[in-house]
Coordinates of C-alpha atoms in Angstrom, one line a residue:
Chain A
M1 CA -0.2 -0.2 -0.1
K2 CA 0.9 3.5 -1.1
I3 CA 0.9 6.3 1.6
L4 CA 1.6 9.5 2.1
V5 CA 1.5 11.6 5.0
I6 CA 1.2 15.1 5.0
E7 CA 1.8 16.6 8.2
D8 CA 3.1 19.6 9.7
E9 CA 4.4 18.6 13.2
Q10 CA 7.9 16.6 13.3
A11 CA 7.1 14.4 15.8
L12 CA 3.7 13.3 15.3
L13 CA 4.8 12.3 11.3
E14 CA 7.6 10.4 12.8
S15 CA 5.1 8.4 15.2
I16 CA 3.1 7.8 12.3
L17 CA 5.2 6.6 9.7
A18 CA 7.0 4.3 12.2
Y19 CA 3.9 2.7 12.9
F20 CA 2.6 2.1 8.8
T21 CA 6.5 1.0 7.5
G22 CA 6.4 -2.5 7.2
E23 CA 4.1 -5.1 6.0
G24 CA 4.6 -4.1 2.7
N25 CA 3.7 -0.8 2.7
I26 CA 5.5 2.4 1.3
C27 CA 5.0 5.8 3.5
E28 CA 6.4 9.5 1.6
H29 CA 5.8 11.8 3.8
V30 CA 5.5 16.4 2.9
S31 CA 5.6 18.7 5.8
D32 CA 3.9 22.3 3.4
F33 CA 1.2 22.7 1.5
A34 CA 3.7 23.4 -1.5
A35 CA 5.1 20.3 -1.4
A36 CA 1.9 17.8 -1.3
N37 CA 0.8 19.7 -3.9
E38 CA 3.6 18.5 -6.0
K39 CA 3.0 15.4 -4.7
I40 CA -0.9 14.4 -5.2
S41 CA 0.0 15.9 -8.7
L42 CA 2.7 13.7 -9.3
Y43 CA 1.7 10.0 -8.2
S44 CA -1.4 8.3 -6.7
Y45 CA -1.7 6.8 -3.2
D46 CA -4.2 4.3 -1.7
C47 CA -4.4 6.6 1.0
I48 CA -3.6 10.5 1.8
L49 CA -3.4 11.6 5.3
L50 CA -4.1 15.0 5.3
D51 CA -3.6 17.7 8.2
L52 CA -5.9 21.0 7.5
G53 CA -3.7 23.3 9.2
L54 CA -0.1 23.3 7.2
P55 CA 2.5 25.8 6.1
G56 CA 1.7 27.5 2.8
G57 CA -1.4 27.1 3.2
E58 CA -5.1 25.3 3.8
G59 CA -5.0 21.4 3.6
L60 CA -9.6 21.7 2.1
E61 CA -7.5 23.2 -0.6
L62 CA -5.6 20.0 -1.8
L63 CA -9.0 18.2 -1.7
T64 CA -10.6 20.5 -4.2
K65 CA -7.0 19.7 -5.7
L66 CA -7.0 16.0 -5.6
K67 CA -11.2 16.0 -7.2
Q68 CA -9.7 18.3 -10.3
L69 CA -7.6 15.5 -11.3
K70 CA -9.9 13.0 -11.1
K71 CA -7.6 11.2 -8.7
R72 CA -9.4 7.9 -6.9
D73 CA -7.5 8.6 -3.7
G74 CA -8.3 7.9 -0.2
V75 CA -7.9 10.8 2.0
L76 CA -8.3 11.2 5.4
I77 CA -8.0 14.5 7.4
I78 CA -6.3 14.6 10.6
S79 CA -7.3 17.7 12.6
A80 CA -6.7 19.5 16.1
R81 CA -9.9 21.5 14.8
H82 CA -12.8 19.5 17.2
S83 CA -15.7 21.5 14.3
L84 CA -18.4 20.0 12.6
D85 CA -18.3 22.7 9.9
D86 CA -14.5 21.5 8.5
K87 CA -15.8 17.8 9.0
L88 CA -18.6 18.2 6.8
A89 CA -16.5 20.7 4.7
G90 CA -13.9 18.3 4.4
L91 CA -16.1 15.4 3.6
D92 CA -17.6 17.1 1.3
L93 CA -14.9 18.1 -0.5
G94 CA -14.4 14.1 -1.2
A95 CA -12.5 12.6 1.7
D96 CA -13.2 9.7 2.9
D97 CA -12.6 10.1 7.1
Y98 CA -12.3 12.3 9.3
L99 CA -10.3 11.2 12.4
V100 CA -9.5 14.6 15.4
K101 CA -5.8 15.4 17.0
P102 CA -5.3 13.7 19.6
F103 CA -5.8 10.1 18.4
H104 CA -4.4 6.3 18.6
L105 CA -2.6 5.6 15.9
S106 CA -3.9 2.2 16.5
E107 CA -7.2 4.0 15.9
L108 CA -5.4 5.5 12.8
K109 CA -4.1 2.2 11.2
A110 CA -8.2 1.3 11.6
R111 CA -9.5 4.0 9.5
V112 CA -6.7 3.9 6.8
S113 CA -6.8 0.3 6.1
A114 CA -10.8 0.6 6.1
I115 CA -10.3 2.9 3.2
I116 CA -7.6 1.1 0.8
R117 CA -10.2 -2.1 1.6
R118 CA -13.5 0.3 0.9
K119 CA -11.3 1.6 -2.4
N120 CA -9.3 -1.5 -3.6
F121 CA -11.8 -4.0 -3.9
D122 CA -14.1 -2.3 -4.4
G123 CA -17.1 -4.4 -2.9
D124 CA -15.7 -7.4 -2.0
N125 CA -13.6 -6.2 1.0
V126 CA -12.1 -9.2 2.5
I127 CA -9.2 -9.3 5.0
H128 CA -6.5 -12.3 5.1
F129 CA -4.4 -13.9 8.0
N130 CA -3.2 -17.1 8.1
E131 CA -6.1 -19.2 8.2
I132 CA -8.6 -16.6 9.4
T133 CA -10.4 -14.7 6.2
V134 CA -13.0 -11.9 6.9
D135 CA -15.7 -10.7 4.6
V136 CA -15.9 -7.6 6.4
S137 CA -18.9 -6.2 3.5
A138 CA -20.8 -9.8 5.0
M139 CA -19.8 -9.6 8.4
K140 CA -18.9 -13.0 7.9
I141 CA -15.3 -15.1 9.5
N142 CA -14.6 -18.5 8.0
V143 CA -11.7 -20.5 10.0
K144 CA -10.5 -23.2 8.0
G145 CA -13.3 -23.2 6.5
N146 CA -15.3 -23.2 9.9
Q147 CA -17.9 -20.5 10.3
V148 CA -17.2 -18.5 13.1
I149 CA -20.5 -16.3 14.5
L150 CA -19.6 -13.5 16.6
T151 CA -21.7 -10.9 17.8
K152 CA -21.1 -6.9 16.1
K153 CA -18.6 -5.7 19.2
E154 CA -16.8 -8.9 19.0
F155 CA -16.6 -8.6 15.1
D156 CA -15.8 -4.7 15.0
L157 CA -12.8 -5.7 17.9
L158 CA -11.5 -8.3 15.3
V159 CA -11.4 -6.4 12.5
Y160 CA -9.3 -3.3 15.0
F161 CA -6.9 -6.2 15.8
L162 CA -6.5 -7.5 12.1
S163 CA -6.0 -3.7 10.8
N164 CA -3.4 -3.7 13.8
R165 CA -1.9 -6.7 13.1
N166 CA 1.5 -7.4 15.5
K167 CA 0.9 -4.4 16.7
V168 CA 0.2 -3.6 20.6
V169 CA -3.4 -2.5 21.1
T170 CA -4.3 -0.1 24.3
K171 CA -7.7 -0.9 25.7
N172 CA -8.0 2.1 26.2
A173 CA -8.4 2.7 22.0
M174 CA -10.4 -0.2 21.6
A175 CA -12.9 1.2 23.8
E176 CA -12.7 4.2 22.3
H177 CA -12.8 2.7 19.0
L178 CA -15.9 0.2 19.8
W179 CA -18.1 2.7 22.3
G180 CA -17.0 6.4 20.6
D181 CA -15.1 8.8 22.6
E182 CA -17.9 10.8 22.9
M183 CA -18.7 7.6 26.0
D184 CA -17.0 9.9 29.0
L185 CA -16.2 6.5 30.0
S186 CA -14.4 5.6 32.8
D187 CA -10.5 5.0 33.3
D188 CA -11.3 1.0 33.8
F189 CA -11.5 -0.5 31.1
D190 CA -11.9 -3.8 32.3
F191 CA -15.4 -5.1 30.9
I192 CA -13.6 -4.7 27.4
Y193 CA -12.4 -8.1 29.2
T194 CA -15.1 -10.0 28.6
H195 CA -15.1 -9.4 24.7
V196 CA -11.3 -10.1 24.3
K197 CA -12.1 -13.5 26.1
N198 CA -15.0 -14.5 24.2
L199 CA -13.2 -13.5 20.7
R200 CA -10.3 -15.6 21.9
K201 CA -12.8 -18.8 23.2
K202 CA -14.4 -18.9 19.5
L203 CA -11.5 -18.1 16.8
L204 CA -9.4 -21.4 19.0
E205 CA -13.0 -23.6 18.9
A206 CA -12.6 -22.7 14.8
G207 CA -9.5 -24.0 14.7
S208 CA -7.2 -21.0 15.0
A209 CA -3.9 -20.5 16.4
D210 CA -4.2 -18.6 19.4
Y211 CA -3.0 -15.3 17.7
L212 CA -4.0 -13.1 21.0
R213 CA -1.5 -12.0 23.7
S214 CA -2.4 -9.9 26.4
V215 CA 0.4 -7.2 26.8
Y216 CA 1.5 -5.7 30.8
G217 CA -1.9 -5.5 31.0
I218 CA -1.8 -2.0 29.0
G219 CA -3.5 -3.3 26.2
Y220 CA -3.4 -6.7 23.7
K221 CA -1.5 -7.9 20.8
F222 CA -3.2 -9.9 18.0
G223 CA -0.6 -11.1 15.6
D224 CA 2.4 -14.2 14.2
I225 CA 3.0 -16.3 17.5
Chain B
M1 CA -43.3 51.2 42.6
K2 CA -42.9 52.6 39.2
L3 CA -41.1 56.6 39.0
S4 CA -44.2 57.7 36.8
N5 CA -46.2 56.7 39.8
R6 CA -44.4 57.5 42.4
Y7 CA -44.3 61.2 40.3
N8 CA -47.1 60.9 39.6
K9 CA -48.4 60.4 43.6
A10 CA -46.6 63.0 44.3
N11 CA -48.1 65.2 41.9
I12 CA -51.6 64.9 42.5
L13 CA -51.5 65.1 46.1
T14 CA -50.2 68.5 46.2
S15 CA -51.9 69.2 43.0
I16 CA -55.3 68.9 45.4
V17 CA -53.8 69.7 48.5
V18 CA -53.3 73.3 47.0
L19 CA -56.7 73.8 44.8
I20 CA -58.3 72.8 48.1
I21 CA -56.3 75.5 50.3
T22 CA -56.5 78.0 46.8
G23 CA -60.5 77.3 46.6
I24 CA -61.1 77.8 50.8
I25 CA -58.9 81.0 50.7
Y26 CA -61.4 82.1 47.6
Y27 CA -64.2 81.7 49.4
V28 CA -63.4 83.3 53.2
V29 CA -62.0 86.2 50.8
I30 CA -64.7 86.8 48.8
H31 CA -67.3 86.2 51.1
F32 CA -65.7 88.7 53.2
I33 CA -65.5 91.1 50.5
L34 CA -69.4 90.9 50.0
T35 CA -70.3 90.7 53.2
E36 CA -68.2 93.6 53.8
K37 CA -69.4 96.0 50.9
L38 CA -73.8 94.6 51.9
D39 CA -73.0 95.9 54.8
R40 CA -71.4 99.0 53.6
D41 CA -75.1 99.6 51.4
L42 CA -76.9 98.9 54.5
A43 CA -74.9 102.2 56.7
V44 CA -75.6 104.3 53.6
E45 CA -79.5 103.0 53.8
E46 CA -79.1 104.2 57.5
N47 CA -77.6 107.5 56.5
E48 CA -80.1 108.3 54.7
I49 CA -83.0 107.5 56.7
N50 CA -81.3 109.2 59.3
Q51 CA -81.3 112.3 57.5
Y52 CA -84.8 111.9 56.1
V53 CA -85.2 112.0 59.7
N54 CA -83.7 114.7 61.1
T55 CA -85.1 116.5 58.0
F56 CA -88.5 115.7 57.9
H57 CA -88.8 114.4 61.7
K58 CA -91.0 111.4 60.2
L59 CA -89.9 108.0 60.1
P60 CA -89.7 107.3 55.8
L61 CA -92.2 105.1 54.5
P62 CA -91.2 101.4 55.8
A63 CA -90.6 100.7 51.9
S64 CA -89.6 97.4 50.3
Y65 CA -87.8 97.3 47.4
L66 CA -86.6 95.4 45.3
D67 CA -84.1 93.5 47.8
Q68 CA -84.0 95.8 50.7
Q69 CA -86.9 95.6 53.3
I70 CA -87.2 98.4 55.9
S71 CA -89.3 98.0 59.2
Y72 CA -89.7 100.1 62.7
K73 CA -90.7 98.8 65.5
T74 CA -91.0 101.3 68.8
L75 CA -88.9 100.6 71.6
S76 CA -89.7 100.8 75.0
G77 CA -86.8 101.1 78.1
I78 CA -84.2 98.4 76.5
I79 CA -81.9 100.5 73.9
S80 CA -80.1 97.8 72.0
E81 CA -77.0 97.9 70.3
R82 CA -76.6 99.1 66.0
E83 CA -75.4 95.4 64.8
F84 CA -75.0 94.0 61.6
L85 CA -76.3 90.1 61.4
N86 CA -77.6 87.6 58.9
T87 CA -80.9 86.7 58.5
I88 CA -83.3 85.2 57.1
Y89 CA -86.0 87.2 55.8
F90 CA -89.2 87.1 53.2
N91 CA -89.4 88.3 49.7
P92 CA -92.4 89.4 48.7
K93 CA -91.4 89.3 45.0
E94 CA -90.1 86.0 44.4
R95 CA -92.7 84.5 47.2
E96 CA -89.8 82.9 48.9
N97 CA -87.3 82.8 51.8
E98 CA -84.3 84.2 51.5
P99 CA -81.0 84.7 52.6
G100 CA -80.1 88.6 54.0
R101 CA -77.9 91.0 55.4
S102 CA -79.8 92.6 58.3
L103 CA -78.8 96.2 60.4
I104 CA -80.6 97.0 62.9
T105 CA -79.7 100.3 64.6
V106 CA -82.6 102.8 66.3
V107 CA -83.0 106.4 65.6
H108 CA -84.3 109.2 67.7
L109 CA -87.6 110.8 66.9
G110 CA -89.9 113.1 69.7
G111 CA -88.5 111.4 72.6
K112 CA -89.5 107.7 71.0
T113 CA -86.6 105.0 70.2
I114 CA -87.8 103.7 67.4
E115 CA -85.5 99.6 66.3
V116 CA -84.8 100.1 63.1
T117 CA -84.1 97.3 60.6
I118 CA -82.8 97.3 57.6
T119 CA -82.5 94.2 55.1
K120 CA -81.0 93.5 51.8
S121 CA -81.0 90.4 50.4
R122 CA -77.7 88.2 50.2
V123 CA -78.9 85.7 47.2
E124 CA -76.9 87.8 45.0
S125 CA -73.7 87.6 46.7
E126 CA -74.7 83.8 47.7
D127 CA -74.4 83.1 43.9
L128 CA -71.8 84.8 43.2
I129 CA -69.5 82.9 45.9
R130 CA -71.5 80.0 44.6
I131 CA -70.3 80.7 40.7
I132 CA -66.4 80.8 41.8
L133 CA -66.8 77.9 44.4
L134 CA -68.0 75.9 41.3
I135 CA -65.6 77.3 38.8
T136 CA -62.7 76.6 41.2
L137 CA -63.7 72.8 41.6
G138 CA -64.4 73.0 37.8
I139 CA -60.9 73.9 37.5
T140 CA -59.5 71.8 39.9
V141 CA -61.0 69.1 38.6
V142 CA -60.0 69.8 34.9
L143 CA -56.4 70.6 36.3
L144 CA -56.6 66.8 37.7
L145 CA -57.6 65.3 34.9
S146 CA -55.5 66.6 32.5
L147 CA -52.6 65.6 34.8
L148 CA -53.7 62.3 35.1
L149 CA -53.7 62.4 31.0
I150 CA -50.0 64.0 30.7
N151 CA -48.9 61.7 33.2
R152 CA -50.3 58.7 31.3
F153 CA -49.6 59.3 28.0
V154 CA -46.8 62.0 27.8
L155 CA -44.7 60.0 30.4
S156 CA -45.4 56.9 28.7
S157 CA -43.8 57.9 25.5
L158 CA -41.6 60.1 27.2
W159 CA -40.2 57.4 29.1
R160 CA -40.2 55.2 26.3
P161 CA -36.6 54.9 25.0
F162 CA -35.3 53.8 29.0
Y163 CA -38.1 51.2 28.5
S164 CA -36.5 50.1 25.2
I165 CA -33.0 50.3 26.2
L166 CA -33.4 48.2 29.6
N167 CA -35.2 45.3 27.3
R168 CA -32.2 45.2 24.7
M169 CA -30.2 45.4 28.0
K170 CA -31.4 42.1 29.2
A171 CA -32.0 40.5 25.9
F172 CA -28.0 41.3 25.4
E173 CA -25.9 38.4 25.6
V174 CA -22.4 38.3 25.4
S175 CA -21.7 35.6 23.1
R176 CA -24.4 36.9 20.6
M177 CA -22.5 38.4 17.8
D178 CA -25.1 41.9 17.9
T179 CA -24.7 45.0 18.6
I180 CA -27.4 47.0 21.2
E181 CA -29.1 49.1 18.9
Q182 CA -29.1 53.4 18.7
E183 CA -32.9 54.2 20.3
P184 CA -34.1 57.2 18.5
T185 CA -34.8 59.9 21.0
K186 CA -34.3 63.9 22.1
I187 CA -33.9 63.2 25.5
D188 CA -29.9 63.9 26.5
E189 CA -30.2 61.9 29.2
F190 CA -31.6 58.9 27.1
N191 CA -29.2 59.6 24.5
E192 CA -26.5 60.1 26.8
L193 CA -27.5 56.3 28.8
N194 CA -27.6 54.8 25.2
K195 CA -24.4 56.0 24.5
S196 CA -23.3 54.4 27.2
V197 CA -24.9 51.2 27.2
N198 CA -23.4 50.5 23.8
A199 CA -19.8 51.6 24.8
M200 CA -20.2 49.5 28.0
A201 CA -22.1 46.6 25.3
E202 CA -19.1 47.1 22.6
R203 CA -16.5 46.6 26.1
V204 CA -17.7 43.3 27.0
R205 CA -17.7 42.0 23.6
Q206 CA -14.5 42.9 22.7
D207 CA -13.2 41.5 26.1
Y208 CA -15.5 38.3 25.5
K209 CA -14.3 38.0 21.6
E210 CA -10.8 38.5 22.9
L211 CA -11.2 35.5 25.6
K212 CA -13.1 33.6 23.0
S213 CA -9.9 33.8 20.5
F214 CA -7.7 33.2 22.8
T215 CA -9.0 30.3 24.3
D216 CA -9.7 28.7 20.9
N217 CA -5.8 29.5 20.3
A218 CA -4.8 27.8 23.8
S219 CA -6.9 24.4 22.8
H220 CA -5.9 24.1 19.1
E221 CA -2.2 24.4 20.0
M222 CA -2.3 21.9 23.0
M223 CA -4.2 19.5 20.6
T224 CA -1.1 19.0 19.0
P225 CA 1.8 18.1 22.1
L226 CA -1.1 16.1 22.7
A227 CA -1.6 14.1 19.5
V228 CA 2.4 13.8 20.1
I229 CA 2.7 12.7 23.5
N230 CA -0.2 10.5 22.7
S231 CA 1.5 8.9 19.5
K232 CA 4.7 8.6 21.5
L233 CA 3.3 6.7 23.7
D234 CA 1.7 3.8 21.3
S235 CA 5.7 3.6 19.4
L236 CA 6.6 3.1 22.6
L237 CA 4.5 0.4 23.1
Q238 CA 5.3 -1.1 20.3
T239 CA 9.2 -1.7 21.2
E240 CA 7.8 -4.9 23.5
S241 CA 10.9 -5.1 26.4
F242 CA 9.2 -3.7 29.0
T243 CA 8.8 -5.4 32.8
E244 CA 5.4 -5.9 34.4
Q245 CA 6.1 -2.4 36.5
Q246 CA 7.2 -0.5 33.3
G247 CA 3.9 -1.7 31.8
A248 CA 2.2 -0.2 34.8
L249 CA 3.7 3.2 34.7
L250 CA 2.7 3.0 30.6
E251 CA -0.8 2.2 31.6
D252 CA -0.7 5.6 34.3
I253 CA 0.4 8.1 31.5
Y254 CA -2.0 6.8 28.8
H255 CA -4.4 7.5 31.6
A256 CA -3.4 10.8 32.2
T257 CA -2.9 11.8 28.2
G258 CA -6.5 10.1 27.9
R259 CA -8.2 12.2 30.9
L260 CA -6.2 15.3 29.5
S261 CA -7.5 14.8 26.1
R262 CA -11.1 14.5 26.8
L263 CA -11.0 17.1 29.4
H264 CA -9.5 19.1 26.5
Q265 CA -12.7 17.5 24.4
S266 CA -15.5 18.9 27.4
L267 CA -14.3 22.3 27.2
L268 CA -14.2 22.8 23.6
L269 CA -17.4 21.5 23.7
L270 CA -18.3 23.8 26.5
A271 CA -17.6 26.8 24.6
K272 CA -19.1 26.0 21.6
I273 CA -22.8 25.4 22.9
E274 CA -22.4 27.9 24.6
N275 CA -21.4 29.8 21.5
N276 CA -24.2 28.1 19.9
L277 CA -21.4 26.6 17.2
I278 CA -23.4 23.5 16.5
P279 CA -25.7 23.4 13.8
D280 CA -27.1 20.7 12.7
F281 CA -30.5 21.4 14.0
Q282 CA -33.0 18.4 13.7
N283 CA -36.2 16.3 14.8
I284 CA -34.9 13.9 16.4
E285 CA -36.6 10.2 17.6
L286 CA -35.8 10.2 20.8
K287 CA -37.0 6.8 21.8
E288 CA -34.8 5.3 19.5
M289 CA -31.3 7.3 20.3
V290 CA -32.2 6.1 24.1
E291 CA -32.6 1.9 23.0
A292 CA -29.5 2.6 20.9
K293 CA -28.0 4.1 24.1
T294 CA -28.9 1.0 26.7
R295 CA -27.2 -1.3 24.3
Q296 CA -24.6 0.9 23.5
F297 CA -23.8 0.8 27.9
Q298 CA -24.5 -2.6 27.8
E299 CA -21.3 -3.6 28.7
L300 CA -21.3 -1.1 31.3
L301 CA -24.4 -2.0 33.2
E302 CA -23.6 -5.5 33.6
K303 CA -20.2 -4.8 34.8
D304 CA -21.9 -3.4 37.8
R305 CA -24.8 -5.9 37.7
L306 CA -27.3 -3.2 37.2
I307 CA -30.8 -4.0 35.9
L308 CA -32.4 -1.6 33.5
T309 CA -36.1 -0.6 33.2
K310 CA -37.7 1.6 30.1
D311 CA -40.9 3.3 30.2
L312 CA -40.7 4.9 26.8
A313 CA -42.7 7.1 24.3
P314 CA -42.2 7.7 21.0
V315 CA -40.9 11.9 22.1
E316 CA -39.9 13.6 19.1
V317 CA -37.7 16.5 19.9
K318 CA -35.9 19.6 17.9
M319 CA -31.9 19.1 18.3
S320 CA -28.6 18.6 17.2
R321 CA -28.6 15.3 16.9
Y322 CA -24.6 15.0 17.8
L323 CA -25.5 17.0 21.4
A324 CA -28.6 14.5 22.0
D325 CA -26.1 12.0 22.3
V326 CA -23.8 13.8 24.5
L327 CA -27.0 14.7 25.8
L328 CA -27.9 11.0 27.4
N329 CA -24.6 10.4 27.2
N330 CA -23.5 12.2 30.6
L331 CA -26.8 11.3 31.7
F332 CA -26.5 7.5 31.6
S333 CA -22.8 7.7 32.1
N334 CA -23.7 9.8 35.1
A335 CA -26.1 7.0 36.3
V336 CA -24.0 4.4 35.9
R337 CA -21.4 6.2 37.8
H338 CA -23.4 7.4 40.4
N339 CA -24.8 3.8 41.3
V340 CA -23.9 0.9 43.8
S341 CA -23.2 -3.3 42.1
G342 CA -26.3 -4.8 42.0
G343 CA -28.3 -1.2 41.9
H344 CA -31.3 -0.2 39.3
I345 CA -31.6 2.9 36.6
L346 CA -34.9 3.9 35.5
I347 CA -35.7 6.2 32.6
K348 CA -38.5 6.8 31.3
L349 CA -39.6 9.2 28.6
N350 CA -43.0 11.1 27.5
Q351 CA -44.1 14.3 25.8
Q352 CA -43.3 16.5 29.1
G353 CA -40.0 15.3 29.3
L354 CA -36.8 12.4 30.0
T355 CA -36.7 11.3 33.5
I356 CA -33.4 8.9 34.4
S357 CA -33.5 7.8 37.6
N358 CA -30.9 5.5 39.5
S359 CA -29.8 3.9 43.0
G360 CA -27.0 5.4 44.7
N361 CA -25.2 6.6 47.8
P362 CA -27.5 9.2 49.6
G363 CA -26.6 12.5 49.7
H364 CA -22.6 13.1 47.9
L365 CA -24.0 14.9 45.2
Q366 CA -24.2 18.4 45.9
T367 CA -26.6 21.0 44.8
K368 CA -24.0 22.5 42.6
I369 CA -23.8 19.5 40.1
F370 CA -24.5 21.5 37.3
D371 CA -21.1 23.6 37.9
R372 CA -18.5 23.1 36.0
F373 CA -16.0 20.9 37.9
S374 CA -18.4 20.1 40.5
K375 CA -18.3 16.6 41.6
S376 CA -18.1 14.4 44.5
V377 CA -15.1 13.4 46.0
E378 CA -15.4 9.5 44.9
S379 CA -16.1 10.5 41.4
E380 CA -13.9 9.6 38.8
G381 CA -15.0 12.2 36.4
M382 CA -13.8 15.1 35.3
G383 CA -16.8 17.8 36.9
L384 CA -18.2 18.9 33.8
G385 CA -20.6 16.6 32.2
L386 CA -23.5 17.4 33.3
A387 CA -22.4 21.2 33.0
I388 CA -22.7 20.5 29.1
T389 CA -25.8 19.1 30.3
K390 CA -27.1 22.1 31.3
Q391 CA -25.6 23.9 28.6
I392 CA -27.5 21.7 25.9
C393 CA -29.9 22.2 28.1
N394 CA -30.2 26.0 28.4
L395 CA -29.8 25.6 24.1
Y396 CA -32.7 24.2 23.4
G397 CA -34.7 25.5 25.9
F398 CA -35.1 22.8 27.9
C399 CA -34.9 22.3 31.5
I400 CA -33.0 19.9 33.6
D401 CA -33.1 19.3 37.4
Y402 CA -32.6 17.2 39.9
H403 CA -33.5 15.8 43.0
E404 CA -33.1 13.1 45.6
E405 CA -35.6 10.8 46.9
S406 CA -35.4 7.8 49.5
D407 CA -31.8 6.8 47.9
E408 CA -33.1 7.6 44.7
H409 CA -30.9 10.3 42.3
V410 CA -33.5 11.6 39.8
F411 CA -32.1 13.8 36.8
T412 CA -35.3 14.7 34.8
V413 CA -35.3 16.9 31.2
Y414 CA -38.2 18.9 30.8
F415 CA -39.0 19.3 26.8
G416 CA -39.8 22.9 27.0
D417 CA -40.5 25.4 30.1

């Protein structure tokens, strides 16, 4: 996957690049409006991570530019502005999603993966991981030919894990992904444990290997053993 | 008491007193003058009789003219004093008794003492006094009436600019960017008031704007470092060479940053609601939303073994979907957070309002629960949830009420006043 990160905050940019690089992903990055403008004109990307507040120009103009060039790049806006107007304007101009800073890298990855899946497979929205096959649009999971029945939350959790395979995902990030960050949850995310436990049990019963590991009590990691 | 009423009262009372006193003085003085004139006339008549007696040595005929009667009476012995007095006499022309003024005097004729009574009619002077009294009364009434009318219409129209300025001041909201308009008036005092009010409003607005833009900028600038901290933590977590102890430390940092960013978002949201910057105003099926919310909170309810009872009627309200979600979130979180293990939550929704009551420890919610950063000691929240809820209610003209009854905390949002 080819990803362009347009972000002027160097520290944040480095983190995003580190998190996304690997697994066959190619990440490019620019830090100002002019360079971003040049990149999107010359190349095509599976997904563009766009920060709205850029030195040298307004990020939303890049969206207009993409539209003019009739490009099909997926665009995820990352912005410090938690404003409904910006969000609607961005989505109107053809952005696929909108994420407000601060965010969890795992959430960013999950959203980018979802955008790329939607763009690339046009309806045939399937994730493969070793013996596990997940048909995201049909909400079907297949392990070694066995159908696995999951609840909505368990399904979302599995897709989230698969988007962040081999990464440690915090309980906090999982809770925000499943219940939304508006919920003002308490800091006690133990109730997530039940869902993780059930998901793991169902996958094991269907014959998958045990890919889920708890990490330091902070979160979980789903990945190759 | 209104200024004009107060003024009216003083004005009218003074007018009445002054007019009454004037009337009395008028009456007394005119009465005195007229009586004086009658007495002079009577004295002239007496003089004439005396001259007649001195010249002709006999009494003139006891004539009764138009308004004048003369009668004689021979006195024996007692000589009465010369005196003026008010009497009633018979007027043969009018054939009725009329009030009169009499002069009783004596003349000496051939050694006899004769008492002469001269009577003149007082009717004319009485009439005059009556007319004067009536005119005075009439003027009094007309004056009072015109005073009342002036007060009623002129004063109220004079004060109109004042009340209109007052109303504008009452309606003034610093967050709304409308100006207090100049009220056209020719009265200097009101013009000055108007100018001062406008200047004050302008100053307040300016200060508010500066504060607001500072808050906005500070918020946005703060979001970026927070995003960096969060992403660095996520990256740090991937390096995977931690001891259990370091893991616990990491978790604490996560919690703190999570809290900070939530706090931040809550403050921003609060500012946005206060400034009415949330535009998506639409019809919301509240029942469906409550149902969805209970599903969303399922895990939290199960964790504390809370029993949820619902009594929902289909209700439609006009508000932002986003804010409706925030409102329900806050009320639900509150009901879960301030509950006891194995307790219950009751949700009632009807046309009047939405009531969420939950079991809980008695008395640990104070009266200031809707204030910012007010929270109970054991609360894990930030103390902003209910402040936001209250602001949302204010924005849409809803009314939120909290009370405690038999170990139950009851929150009610009334749609409409």
